[in-house]
Tab-separated table of C-alpha atoms and ligand atoms in Angstrom:
chain	number	residue	atom	x	y	z
R	1	UNK	CA	5.002	-1.843	28.166
R	2	UNK	CA	6.686	1.209	28.397
R	3	UNK	CA	4.340	4.274	27.677
R	4	UNK	CA	7.121	6.463	26.145
R	5	UNK	CA	4.907	7.786	23.461
R	6	UNK	CA	2.009	7.495	24.789
R	7	UNK	CA	2.065	11.649	25.247
R	8	UNK	CA	2.695	12.450	20.917
R	9	UNK	CA	0.263	13.472	18.896
R	10	UNK	CA	2.456	12.330	15.777
R	11	UNK	CA	0.440	12.758	12.111
R	12	UNK	CA	1.112	10.289	8.854
R	13	UNK	CA	2.295	12.177	5.007
R	14	UNK	CA	2.379	9.298	2.304
R	15	UNK	CA	5.682	9.619	0.479
R	16	UNK	CA	5.734	7.195	-1.881
R	17	UNK	CA	4.145	3.844	-2.363
R	18	UNK	CA	5.355	2.158	0.518
R	19	UNK	CA	7.083	5.283	1.972
R	20	UNK	CA	5.811	6.892	4.784
R	21	UNK	CA	7.240	9.797	7.010
R	22	UNK	CA	5.600	9.673	10.715
R	23	UNK	CA	5.579	13.551	11.838
R	24	UNK	CA	6.822	13.930	15.698
R	25	UNK	CA	6.676	10.093	15.786
R	26	UNK	CA	9.873	10.135	18.082
R	27	UNK	CA	9.713	13.193	19.791
R	28	UNK	CA	8.164	11.999	23.187
R	29	UNK	CA	11.975	9.946	23.266
R	30	UNK	CA	14.254	12.090	21.911
R	31	UNK	CA	15.930	13.222	24.817
R	32	UNK	CA	16.348	9.244	25.698
R	33	UNK	CA	17.094	8.577	22.672
R	34	UNK	CA	19.671	11.227	22.091
R	35	UNK	CA	21.332	10.280	26.066
R	36	UNK	CA	21.641	6.494	24.376
R	37	UNK	CA	23.380	7.834	21.630
R	38	UNK	CA	26.031	9.691	23.750
R	39	UNK	CA	26.874	6.475	25.175
R	40	UNK	CA	27.373	4.643	22.431
R	41	UNK	CA	29.678	7.291	20.685
R	42	UNK	CA	31.718	7.181	23.705
R	43	UNK	CA	32.176	3.793	23.099
R	44	UNK	CA	32.479	4.036	19.138
R	45	UNK	CA	33.223	7.834	17.969
R	46	UNK	CA	32.335	9.643	15.360
R	47	UNK	CA	34.151	9.703	12.453
R	48	UNK	CA	34.417	10.976	9.112
R	49	UNK	CA	34.148	7.534	6.416
R	50	UNK	CA	36.216	7.836	3.446
R	51	UNK	CA	34.842	6.450	0.270
R	52	UNK	CA	36.321	3.898	-2.136
R	53	UNK	CA	36.545	6.857	-4.141
R	54	UNK	CA	39.009	8.557	-2.023
R	55	UNK	CA	36.426	10.925	-0.971
R	56	UNK	CA	36.140	12.251	3.000
R	57	UNK	CA	32.248	11.919	3.681
R	58	UNK	CA	30.802	15.556	5.476
R	59	UNK	CA	28.643	13.132	7.308
R	60	UNK	CA	30.390	12.160	10.789
R	61	UNK	CA	29.486	8.915	11.001
R	62	UNK	CA	28.825	5.878	14.357
R	63	UNK	CA	27.062	2.748	14.214
R	64	UNK	CA	25.361	0.729	17.375
R	65	UNK	CA	23.576	-2.877	16.820
R	66	UNK	CA	24.958	-5.955	16.002
R	67	UNK	CA	26.607	-4.840	12.758
R	68	UNK	CA	27.532	-1.480	11.580
R	69	UNK	CA	28.091	0.466	7.895
R	70	UNK	CA	31.573	0.971	7.372
R	71	UNK	CA	33.996	1.732	4.021
R	72	UNK	CA	36.893	0.805	3.019
R	73	UNK	CA	38.511	0.748	-0.156
R	74	UNK	CA	37.270	-1.716	-2.091
R	75	UNK	CA	33.423	-0.538	-0.906
R	76	UNK	CA	31.060	-0.351	1.712
R	77	UNK	CA	30.231	-3.355	3.727
R	78	UNK	CA	28.608	-4.426	7.414
R	79	UNK	CA	31.251	-5.310	9.640
R	80	UNK	CA	30.569	-6.952	13.635
R	81	UNK	CA	33.253	-5.110	14.233
R	82	UNK	CA	33.926	-1.652	14.569
R	83	UNK	CA	37.305	-1.045	12.805
R	84	UNK	CA	38.346	2.281	14.731
R	85	UNK	CA	38.304	0.842	18.026
R	86	UNK	CA	39.008	-3.096	16.610
R	87	UNK	CA	35.956	-4.432	19.128
R	88	UNK	CA	32.051	-5.126	18.452
R	89	UNK	CA	30.109	-1.867	17.556
R	90	UNK	CA	28.129	-0.888	20.685
R	91	UNK	CA	24.902	-2.639	21.855
R	92	UNK	CA	21.786	-1.313	20.386
R	93	UNK	CA	20.143	0.094	23.242
R	94	UNK	CA	16.670	-1.358	24.071
R	95	UNK	CA	15.053	2.238	23.567
R	96	UNK	CA	15.829	2.590	19.617
R	97	UNK	CA	14.615	-0.968	19.038
R	98	UNK	CA	11.378	0.072	20.981
R	99	UNK	CA	11.564	3.275	18.595
R	100	UNK	CA	12.049	1.424	15.077
R	101	UNK	CA	9.658	-1.388	16.488
R	102	UNK	CA	6.680	1.224	16.793
R	103	UNK	CA	7.594	3.030	13.165
R	104	UNK	CA	7.634	0.068	11.445
R	105	UNK	CA	4.337	-1.004	12.828
R	106	UNK	CA	3.144	2.054	12.015
R	107	UNK	CA	4.158	2.105	8.594
R	108	UNK	CA	2.870	-1.361	7.583
R	109	UNK	CA	6.204	-3.252	8.195
R	110	UNK	CA	5.459	-5.573	10.982
R	111	UNK	CA	8.500	-7.840	12.001
R	112	UNK	CA	11.302	-5.748	10.803
R	113	UNK	CA	14.111	-6.548	13.493
R	114	UNK	CA	17.326	-4.759	12.852
R	115	UNK	CA	20.084	-5.416	13.411
R	116	UNK	CA	22.863	-2.180	12.896
R	117	UNK	CA	22.042	0.772	13.164
R	118	UNK	CA	23.987	4.027	11.554
R	119	UNK	CA	24.299	7.595	13.168
R	120	UNK	CA	24.978	9.767	11.393
R	121	UNK	CA	26.035	13.219	12.688
R	122	UNK	CA	25.807	16.871	10.361
R	123	UNK	CA	27.030	20.287	10.948
R	124	UNK	CA	26.318	22.790	9.183
R	125	UNK	CA	27.380	22.680	5.020
R	126	UNK	CA	27.486	18.631	5.708
R	127	UNK	CA	25.132	16.515	3.469
R	128	UNK	CA	24.481	12.955	2.031
R	129	UNK	CA	24.517	12.770	-1.830
R	130	UNK	CA	22.086	11.389	-3.473
R	131	UNK	CA	22.187	8.029	-3.047
R	132	UNK	CA	20.279	4.597	-2.308
R	133	UNK	CA	20.839	1.912	0.551
R	134	UNK	CA	21.547	-1.233	-1.066
R	135	UNK	CA	23.849	-2.931	0.398
R	136	UNK	CA	21.798	-4.692	3.141
R	137	UNK	CA	21.015	-8.477	1.148
R	138	UNK	CA	17.129	-8.693	2.408
R	139	UNK	CA	15.323	-6.234	0.524
R	140	UNK	CA	12.747	-7.255	1.781
R	141	UNK	CA	13.022	-5.292	4.960
R	142	UNK	CA	12.366	-1.895	4.870
R	143	UNK	CA	14.610	1.684	6.408
R	144	UNK	CA	13.327	3.118	9.775
R	145	UNK	CA	15.623	6.171	9.328
R	146	UNK	CA	15.165	9.300	12.578
R	147	UNK	CA	15.159	12.958	12.653
R	148	UNK	CA	17.214	14.149	15.876
R	149	UNK	CA	18.336	18.176	16.178
R	150	UNK	CA	18.456	20.964	13.482
R	151	UNK	CA	16.097	20.452	10.398
R	152	UNK	CA	17.169	19.606	6.885
R	153	UNK	CA	16.036	19.105	3.450
R	154	UNK	CA	15.273	15.821	2.573
R	155	UNK	CA	15.099	14.201	-1.026
R	156	UNK	CA	13.454	11.196	-2.270
R	157	UNK	CA	13.553	10.065	-5.842
R	158	UNK	CA	12.848	7.075	-7.080
R	159	UNK	CA	14.435	3.653	-8.988
R	160	UNK	CA	16.544	6.079	-11.228
R	161	UNK	CA	18.949	8.787	-9.906
R	162	UNK	CA	17.202	10.829	-12.940
R	163	UNK	CA	14.349	10.799	-11.371
R	164	UNK	CA	12.371	13.491	-10.284
R	165	UNK	CA	12.933	14.367	-6.584
R	166	UNK	CA	10.828	15.931	-3.715
R	167	UNK	CA	12.326	17.844	-1.178
R	168	UNK	CA	10.672	17.397	2.019
R	169	UNK	CA	11.796	19.207	5.547
R	170	UNK	CA	12.312	16.708	8.525
R	171	UNK	CA	12.232	18.088	11.442
R	172	UNK	CA	13.592	16.770	15.154
R	173	UNK	CA	11.697	13.809	15.955
R	174	UNK	CA	10.418	13.376	11.925
R	175	UNK	CA	10.902	9.293	11.382
R	176	UNK	CA	11.021	8.635	7.140
R	177	UNK	CA	10.243	5.032	6.438
R	178	UNK	CA	10.477	2.824	3.298
R	179	UNK	CA	10.209	-0.534	1.925
R	180	UNK	CA	8.402	-2.242	-0.823
R	181	UNK	CA	8.544	-0.811	-4.278
R	182	UNK	CA	10.632	2.349	-2.302
R	183	UNK	CA	13.217	0.354	-1.002
R	184	UNK	CA	15.706	1.356	-2.898
R	185	UNK	CA	14.706	4.827	-4.152
R	186	UNK	CA	17.033	7.411	-4.392
R	187	UNK	CA	17.878	9.918	-1.875
R	188	UNK	CA	20.302	12.252	0.364
R	189	UNK	CA	19.928	15.529	2.527
R	190	UNK	CA	20.997	18.705	1.065
R	191	UNK	CA	23.752	20.778	3.097
R	192	UNK	CA	22.290	21.785	6.714
R	193	UNK	CA	22.025	25.601	7.705
R	194	UNK	CA	23.554	26.312	10.486
R	195	UNK	CA	21.100	27.264	13.891
R	196	UNK	CA	20.409	25.815	16.922
R	197	UNK	CA	18.690	23.361	18.389
R	198	UNK	CA	18.245	22.834	22.109
R	199	UNK	CA	18.169	19.060	22.147
R	200	UNK	CA	21.588	18.876	19.588
R	201	UNK	CA	23.120	22.449	19.799
R	202	UNK	CA	24.282	23.193	16.122
R	203	UNK	CA	24.046	19.658	14.739
R	204	UNK	CA	21.218	17.296	13.488
R	205	UNK	CA	21.707	13.406	14.325
R	206	UNK	CA	20.268	10.601	11.982
R	207	UNK	CA	19.255	6.659	12.986
R	208	UNK	CA	18.668	4.702	10.229
R	209	UNK	CA	17.770	1.161	11.470
R	210	UNK	CA	18.217	-1.291	8.428
R	211	UNK	CA	17.971	-4.995	8.536
R	212	UNK	CA	21.681	-7.148	7.234
R	213	UNK	CA	20.745	-10.225	7.713
R	214	UNK	CA	20.224	-12.415	4.571
R	215	UNK	CA	16.764	-13.798	5.509
R	216	UNK	CA	14.128	-12.794	8.499
D	1	SIN	C1	20.765	8.090	4.927
D	1	SIN	O1	19.852	7.693	4.305
D	1	SIN	O2	21.429	7.159	5.531
D	1	SIN	C2	20.906	9.244	6.160
D	1	SIN	C3	19.213	10.310	5.409
D	1	SIN	C4	19.539	10.815	7.191
D	1	SIN	O3	20.254	11.969	7.359
D	1	SIN	O4	17.648	11.162	7.227
D	2	FE2	FE1	20.422	6.219	3.135
């Protein structure tokens, strides 16, 4: 077993029932994650998707794994091929899988086997409006979200859009896992503040691991 996470001293902060922040959990493996991410996006480049409502998202996205999250004029969907290249999405790098496995176990969701990883790139001003992750058929599987580079303010609420929100700063190497009673909680990212991070320059990246299978 690769000992990538051994020299980390992460700590856990409960976020909501079924949701936890694993602070600095991915810090030891961050450089390797970023290197692999760079390889993925050479094959399936970052692009700003257009929502069904005609809005161009400020966050640029790509994917790796068997399926990737995309938009089309009818809605949101997971597809086996990258619509930009017409080819399958790049394979999920082994280090991505190992990090996701370790994080899901640490958060109390053993057995999570993601087949999709959405990669988000935020530049200053980019944001992700409040939304639920609800395009996955099996909501018993959690979401594992890895923050890399510049810090950003994450908003996490309840099952209704109008529920109160907590605001948390997510920093390089922080991992958030939400599932169970929190699986459909609204969440989003406030506009990224300009800055420079040694690992990512003037950007923030986020990897979100999902299972898109009907059952596991
Ligand atoms: C997401 O909601 O899919 C990503 C959240 C983040 O960038 O931290
Ligand atoms: Fe999300």
